[in-house]
Amino acid sequence: MMNTVGGQMTIRGIEHIGITVTSLPDAERFFIKALDASVLYRIVPPEDSGADVGGEEMHPLNGFPAEMKVTGLAMLRLANGCNVELFQTEPATENIKATPGQAGINHFSLYVDDIHSTAEKMREQGAKMFDGPNDCFAQEEGKGNQTWFGMTPFGVLIELITLPSKIQYDAGATQSRWIPAPEQRLPYCS
């Protein structure tokens, strides 16, 4: 079922996720070295204190605390999926380790072709990899279908998943699961 209004598509998918971190340079380094991300732009470079954005400016837009300020903000491209927006604040936030037992968004999942090499790159950059990889079960069960969770040094839980075999859908499902296509680098925008 397409989400349209007047024949026009209204929702395409997740464009980016935002993550607040204690150190923007450290988080950028992790995403670049562990997950092959690339920095698209820095709206607020952390080394440029004149570029800080006050919380009173942001609060009416998204509820950002008026007493804080954004001291670093970068947009990264993460392979052939959604982008990642990293925030650094003052006063600095404390990294909180996410778990699936918390309310709200607790992790994001990256589709990978080689779960072992991606987990090793994450580990080399300071991530704690949990037990894995683990075979998928229930509707996701299939030859080679695996998942593996890792905790970044800044407390973000990332699930690696690979699904080379078909998965099963519940009766009545009208769509199939979206799987990122192999990455295709687009030319840079000018």
PDB file of C-alpha atoms in Angstrom:
ATOM      1  CA  MET A   1       0.000   0.000   0.000  1.00  0.00           C
ATOM      2  CA  MET A   2       1.521   3.307  -1.098  1.00  0.00           C
ATOM      3  CA  ASN A   3       1.351   6.348   1.152  1.00  0.00           C
ATOM      4  CA  THR A   4       0.032   8.976  -1.261  1.00  0.00           C
ATOM      5  CA  VAL A   5      -1.991  12.172  -1.208  1.00  0.00           C
ATOM      6  CA  GLY A   6      -3.555  13.230  -4.476  1.00  0.00           C
ATOM      7  CA  GLY A   7      -1.429  10.645  -6.299  1.00  0.00           C
ATOM      8  CA  GLN A   8       1.803  12.107  -4.841  1.00  0.00           C
ATOM      9  CA  MET A   9       4.107   9.998  -2.666  1.00  0.00           C
ATOM     10  CA  THR A  10       4.229  11.448   0.867  1.00  0.00           C
ATOM     11  CA  ILE A  11       6.640   9.128   2.708  1.00  0.00           C
ATOM     12  CA  ARG A  12       9.691   7.599   1.040  1.00  0.00           C
ATOM     13  CA  GLY A  13      11.566   6.262   4.057  1.00  0.00           C
ATOM     14  CA  ILE A  14      13.996   7.259   6.798  1.00  0.00           C
ATOM     15  CA  GLU A  15      16.302  10.024   5.510  1.00  0.00           C
ATOM     16  CA  HIS A  16      18.495  10.387   8.605  1.00  0.00           C
ATOM     17  CA  ILE A  17      18.791   9.528  12.257  1.00  0.00           C
ATOM     18  CA  GLY A  18      20.147  11.979  14.845  1.00  0.00           C
ATOM     19  CA  ILE A  19      22.542  10.954  17.597  1.00  0.00           C
ATOM     20  CA  THR A  20      23.808  13.211  20.396  1.00  0.00           C
ATOM     21  CA  VAL A  21      27.338  12.327  21.473  1.00  0.00           C
ATOM     22  CA  THR A  22      29.866  13.616  23.996  1.00  0.00           C
ATOM     23  CA  SER A  23      32.578  14.112  21.349  1.00  0.00           C
ATOM     24  CA  LEU A  24      31.709  14.813  17.716  1.00  0.00           C
ATOM     25  CA  PRO A  25      35.266  14.136  16.462  1.00  0.00           C
ATOM     26  CA  ASP A  26      35.351  10.757  18.251  1.00  0.00           C
ATOM     27  CA  ALA A  27      31.917   9.753  16.919  1.00  0.00           C
ATOM     28  CA  GLU A  28      32.828  10.858  13.372  1.00  0.00           C
ATOM     29  CA  ARG A  29      36.047   8.833  13.582  1.00  0.00           C
ATOM     30  CA  PHE A  30      34.112   5.728  14.688  1.00  0.00           C
ATOM     31  CA  PHE A  31      31.556   5.996  11.860  1.00  0.00           C
ATOM     32  CA  ILE A  32      34.290   6.640   9.277  1.00  0.00           C
ATOM     33  CA  LYS A  33      36.752   3.948  10.375  1.00  0.00           C
ATOM     34  CA  ALA A  34      34.346   1.249  11.573  1.00  0.00           C
ATOM     35  CA  LEU A  35      31.445   1.709   9.154  1.00  0.00           C
ATOM     36  CA  ASP A  36      33.008   3.442   6.114  1.00  0.00           C
ATOM     37  CA  ALA A  37      30.785   6.516   6.523  1.00  0.00           C
ATOM     38  CA  SER A  38      31.781   9.832   4.995  1.00  0.00           C
ATOM     39  CA  VAL A  39      31.215  13.360   6.278  1.00  0.00           C
ATOM     40  CA  LEU A  40      28.922  15.285   3.941  1.00  0.00           C
ATOM     41  CA  TYR A  41      29.070  18.585   5.798  1.00  0.00           C
ATOM     42  CA  ARG A  42      29.474  20.173   9.191  1.00  0.00           C
ATOM     43  CA  ILE A  43      26.812  22.776   9.967  1.00  0.00           C
ATOM     44  CA  VAL A  44      28.524  23.522  13.268  1.00  0.00           C
ATOM     45  CA  PRO A  45      32.206  22.524  13.155  1.00  0.00           C
ATOM     46  CA  PRO A  46      33.301  21.770  16.744  1.00  0.00           C
ATOM     47  CA  GLU A  47      36.488  23.822  16.347  1.00  0.00           C
ATOM     48  CA  ASP A  48      34.520  26.968  15.373  1.00  0.00           C
ATOM     49  CA  SER A  49      33.059  28.290  18.648  1.00  0.00           C
ATOM     50  CA  GLY A  50      31.509  31.218  16.750  1.00  0.00           C
ATOM     51  CA  ALA A  51      29.267  28.790  14.872  1.00  0.00           C
ATOM     52  CA  ASP A  52      27.547  27.428  18.001  1.00  0.00           C
ATOM     53  CA  VAL A  53      23.752  27.428  17.897  1.00  0.00           C
ATOM     54  CA  GLY A  54      21.980  28.532  21.067  1.00  0.00           C
ATOM     55  CA  GLY A  55      19.264  26.377  22.548  1.00  0.00           C
ATOM     56  CA  GLU A  56      16.851  29.298  22.607  1.00  0.00           C
ATOM     57  CA  GLU A  57      17.018  29.310  18.777  1.00  0.00           C
ATOM     58  CA  MET A  58      16.452  25.562  18.494  1.00  0.00           C
ATOM     59  CA  HIS A  59      13.838  25.109  21.248  1.00  0.00           C
ATOM     60  CA  PRO A  60      10.824  26.336  19.228  1.00  0.00           C
ATOM     61  CA  LEU A  61      11.833  24.116  16.301  1.00  0.00           C
ATOM     62  CA  ASN A  62      12.314  20.764  18.027  1.00  0.00           C
ATOM     63  CA  GLY A  63      12.201  21.147  21.821  1.00  0.00           C
ATOM     64  CA  PHE A  64      15.992  21.349  22.252  1.00  0.00           C
ATOM     65  CA  PRO A  65      16.701  22.574  25.815  1.00  0.00           C
ATOM     66  CA  ALA A  66      16.922  26.384  25.757  1.00  0.00           C
ATOM     67  CA  GLU A  67      19.716  26.381  28.376  1.00  0.00           C
ATOM     68  CA  MET A  68      22.024  24.292  26.151  1.00  0.00           C
ATOM     69  CA  LYS A  69      23.782  24.991  22.863  1.00  0.00           C
ATOM     70  CA  VAL A  70      24.860  22.903  19.895  1.00  0.00           C
ATOM     71  CA  THR A  71      28.657  23.028  19.666  1.00  0.00           C
ATOM     72  CA  GLY A  72      29.055  20.485  16.866  1.00  0.00           C
ATOM     73  CA  LEU A  73      26.742  19.177  14.155  1.00  0.00           C
ATOM     74  CA  ALA A  74      27.744  16.989  11.215  1.00  0.00           C
ATOM     75  CA  MET A  75      25.848  15.019   8.564  1.00  0.00           C
ATOM     76  CA  LEU A  76      27.361  11.712   7.487  1.00  0.00           C
ATOM     77  CA  ARG A  77      26.477   9.355   4.651  1.00  0.00           C
ATOM     78  CA  LEU A  78      26.234   5.739   5.763  1.00  0.00           C
ATOM     79  CA  ALA A  79      26.500   3.451   2.730  1.00  0.00           C
ATOM     80  CA  ASN A  80      23.264   2.942   0.796  1.00  0.00           C
ATOM     81  CA  GLY A  81      20.808   3.733   3.573  1.00  0.00           C
ATOM     82  CA  CYS A  82      19.822   6.636   5.750  1.00  0.00           C
ATOM     83  CA  ASN A  83      22.226   9.397   6.738  1.00  0.00           C
ATOM     84  CA  VAL A  84      23.461   9.959  10.306  1.00  0.00           C
ATOM     85  CA  GLU A  85      23.377  13.403  11.935  1.00  0.00           C
ATOM     86  CA  LEU A  86      25.715  13.783  14.901  1.00  0.00           C
ATOM     87  CA  PHE A  87      25.213  16.456  17.585  1.00  0.00           C
ATOM     88  CA  GLN A  88      27.631  17.667  20.249  1.00  0.00           C
ATOM     89  CA  THR A  89      26.234  19.918  22.971  1.00  0.00           C
ATOM     90  CA  GLU A  90      27.304  22.210  25.789  1.00  0.00           C
ATOM     91  CA  PRO A  91      27.023  21.398  28.528  1.00  0.00           C
ATOM     92  CA  ALA A  92      28.245  18.064  27.231  1.00  0.00           C
ATOM     93  CA  THR A  93      25.795  15.216  27.412  1.00  0.00           C
ATOM     94  CA  GLU A  94      26.744  12.005  29.084  1.00  0.00           C
ATOM     95  CA  ASN A  95      26.900   8.958  26.837  1.00  0.00           C
ATOM     96  CA  ILE A  96      24.090   6.603  27.857  1.00  0.00           C
ATOM     97  CA  LYS A  97      24.314   2.998  26.765  1.00  0.00           C
ATOM     98  CA  ALA A  98      21.124   2.023  24.958  1.00  0.00           C
ATOM     99  CA  THR A  99      19.486  -1.347  25.550  1.00  0.00           C
ATOM    100  CA  PRO A 100      16.428  -2.991  24.000  1.00  0.00           C
ATOM    101  CA  GLY A 101      14.838  -2.800  27.479  1.00  0.00           C
ATOM    102  CA  GLN A 102      14.555   1.008  27.286  1.00  0.00           C
ATOM    103  CA  ALA A 103      11.552   2.872  26.000  1.00  0.00           C
ATOM    104  CA  GLY A 104      11.941   4.667  22.699  1.00  0.00           C
ATOM    105  CA  ILE A 105      14.449   4.039  19.950  1.00  0.00           C
ATOM    106  CA  ASN A 106      17.100   1.732  21.370  1.00  0.00           C
ATOM    107  CA  HIS A 107      19.185   0.658  18.352  1.00  0.00           C
ATOM    108  CA  PHE A 108      19.509   0.820  14.612  1.00  0.00           C
ATOM    109  CA  SER A 109      20.379  -2.001  12.261  1.00  0.00           C
ATOM    110  CA  LEU A 110      22.841  -2.027   9.380  1.00  0.00           C
ATOM    111  CA  TYR A 111      22.487  -4.512   6.552  1.00  0.00           C
ATOM    112  CA  VAL A 112      25.935  -5.975   5.854  1.00  0.00           C
ATOM    113  CA  ASP A 113      27.325  -8.421   3.318  1.00  0.00           C
ATOM    114  CA  ASP A 114      30.177  -9.623   5.568  1.00  0.00           C
ATOM    115  CA  ILE A 115      29.066  -9.657   9.194  1.00  0.00           C
ATOM    116  CA  HIS A 116      32.451 -10.871  10.497  1.00  0.00           C
ATOM    117  CA  SER A 117      34.582  -8.162   8.874  1.00  0.00           C
ATOM    118  CA  THR A 118      32.157  -5.393   9.872  1.00  0.00           C
ATOM    119  CA  ALA A 119      32.095  -6.622  13.478  1.00  0.00           C
ATOM    120  CA  GLU A 120      35.898  -6.736  13.511  1.00  0.00           C
ATOM    121  CA  LYS A 121      36.149  -3.153  12.200  1.00  0.00           C
ATOM    122  CA  MET A 122      33.697  -2.038  14.887  1.00  0.00           C
ATOM    123  CA  ARG A 123      35.712  -3.880  17.557  1.00  0.00           C
ATOM    124  CA  GLU A 124      38.960  -2.267  16.306  1.00  0.00           C
ATOM    125  CA  GLN A 125      37.339   1.152  16.794  1.00  0.00           C
ATOM    126  CA  GLY A 126      36.339   0.436  20.388  1.00  0.00           C
ATOM    127  CA  ALA A 127      32.908  -1.176  20.056  1.00  0.00           C
ATOM    128  CA  LYS A 128      31.964  -3.975  22.443  1.00  0.00           C
ATOM    129  CA  MET A 129      30.596  -6.794  20.327  1.00  0.00           C
ATOM    130  CA  PHE A 130      28.068  -9.015  22.094  1.00  0.00           C
ATOM    131  CA  ASP A 131      27.857 -12.769  21.489  1.00  0.00           C
ATOM    132  CA  GLY A 132      27.582 -13.493  17.810  1.00  0.00           C
ATOM    133  CA  PRO A 133      26.986 -13.792  15.098  1.00  0.00           C
ATOM    134  CA  ASN A 134      23.671 -15.466  15.830  1.00  0.00           C
ATOM    135  CA  ASP A 135      21.400 -17.257  13.404  1.00  0.00           C
ATOM    136  CA  CYS A 136      18.114 -15.472  12.830  1.00  0.00           C
ATOM    137  CA  PHE A 137      14.963 -17.239  13.985  1.00  0.00           C
ATOM    138  CA  ALA A 138      11.204 -17.273  13.387  1.00  0.00           C
ATOM    139  CA  GLN A 139      10.222 -15.431  10.195  1.00  0.00           C
ATOM    140  CA  GLU A 140      13.848 -14.320   9.628  1.00  0.00           C
ATOM    141  CA  GLU A 141      15.274 -17.867   9.782  1.00  0.00           C
ATOM    142  CA  GLY A 142      17.164 -19.016   6.692  1.00  0.00           C
ATOM    143  CA  LYS A 143      20.551 -20.246   5.502  1.00  0.00           C
ATOM    144  CA  GLY A 144      23.131 -17.545   6.249  1.00  0.00           C
ATOM    145  CA  ASN A 145      20.626 -15.159   7.879  1.00  0.00           C
ATOM    146  CA  GLN A 146      22.462 -13.751  10.887  1.00  0.00           C
ATOM    147  CA  THR A 147      22.483 -10.874  13.337  1.00  0.00           C
ATOM    148  CA  TRP A 148      25.145  -9.455  15.703  1.00  0.00           C
ATOM    149  CA  PHE A 149      24.890  -6.533  18.147  1.00  0.00           C
ATOM    150  CA  GLY A 150      27.662  -4.136  19.129  1.00  0.00           C
ATOM    151  CA  MET A 151      27.823  -1.168  21.520  1.00  0.00           C
ATOM    152  CA  THR A 152      29.768   1.846  20.231  1.00  0.00           C
ATOM    153  CA  PRO A 153      32.182   3.667  22.550  1.00  0.00           C
ATOM    154  CA  PHE A 154      29.571   6.454  22.792  1.00  0.00           C
ATOM    155  CA  GLY A 155      26.705   4.174  23.847  1.00  0.00           C
ATOM    156  CA  VAL A 156      24.787   3.554  20.607  1.00  0.00           C
ATOM    157  CA  LEU A 157      23.610  -0.016  20.082  1.00  0.00           C
ATOM    158  CA  ILE A 158      24.078  -1.135  16.465  1.00  0.00           C
ATOM    159  CA  GLU A 159      22.718  -4.380  15.078  1.00  0.00           C
ATOM    160  CA  LEU A 160      24.470  -5.905  12.090  1.00  0.00           C
ATOM    161  CA  ILE A 161      22.185  -8.079   9.983  1.00  0.00           C
ATOM    162  CA  THR A 162      22.554 -10.114   6.825  1.00  0.00           C
ATOM    163  CA  LEU A 163      19.630 -11.878   5.158  1.00  0.00           C
ATOM    164  CA  PRO A 164      20.853 -13.738   2.056  1.00  0.00           C
ATOM    165  CA  SER A 165      17.952 -16.231   2.279  1.00  0.00           C
ATOM    166  CA  LYS A 166      14.276 -15.420   1.892  1.00  0.00           C
ATOM    167  CA  ILE A 167      12.300 -14.564   4.985  1.00  0.00           C
ATOM    168  CA  GLN A 168       8.699 -15.471   5.731  1.00  0.00           C
ATOM    169  CA  TYR A 169       5.869 -12.960   5.971  1.00  0.00           C
ATOM    170  CA  ASP A 170       2.713 -13.118   8.031  1.00  0.00           C
ATOM    171  CA  ALA A 171      -0.498 -13.935   6.200  1.00  0.00           C
ATOM    172  CA  GLY A 172      -1.994 -10.692   4.983  1.00  0.00           C
ATOM    173  CA  ALA A 173       1.308  -8.812   4.662  1.00  0.00           C
ATOM    174  CA  THR A 174       1.009  -6.437   1.706  1.00  0.00           C
ATOM    175  CA  GLN A 175       4.671  -5.447   1.375  1.00  0.00           C
ATOM    176  CA  SER A 176       8.050  -7.089   1.663  1.00  0.00           C
ATOM    177  CA  ARG A 177      10.844  -5.962   3.958  1.00  0.00           C
ATOM    178  CA  TRP A 178      13.054  -3.211   2.525  1.00  0.00           C
ATOM    179  CA  ILE A 179      16.658  -4.336   2.097  1.00  0.00           C
ATOM    180  CA  PRO A 180      19.258  -1.804   0.968  1.00  0.00           C
ATOM    181  CA  ALA A 181      20.591  -2.468  -2.514  1.00  0.00           C
ATOM    182  CA  PRO A 182      24.353  -2.767  -2.898  1.00  0.00           C
ATOM    183  CA  GLU A 183      25.901   0.674  -2.520  1.00  0.00           C
ATOM    184  CA  GLN A 184      26.117   2.837  -5.576  1.00  0.00           C
ATOM    185  CA  ARG A 185      28.084   6.036  -5.111  1.00  0.00           C
ATOM    186  CA  LEU A 186      26.321   9.003  -6.635  1.00  0.00           C
ATOM    187  CA  PRO A 187      28.259  11.952  -8.043  1.00  0.00           C
ATOM    188  CA  TYR A 188      28.866  14.780  -5.589  1.00  0.00           C
ATOM    189  CA  CYS A 189      26.348  17.591  -5.560  1.00  0.00           C
ATOM    190  CA  SER A 190      27.696  20.940  -6.640  1.00  0.00           C
TER     191      SER A 190
END
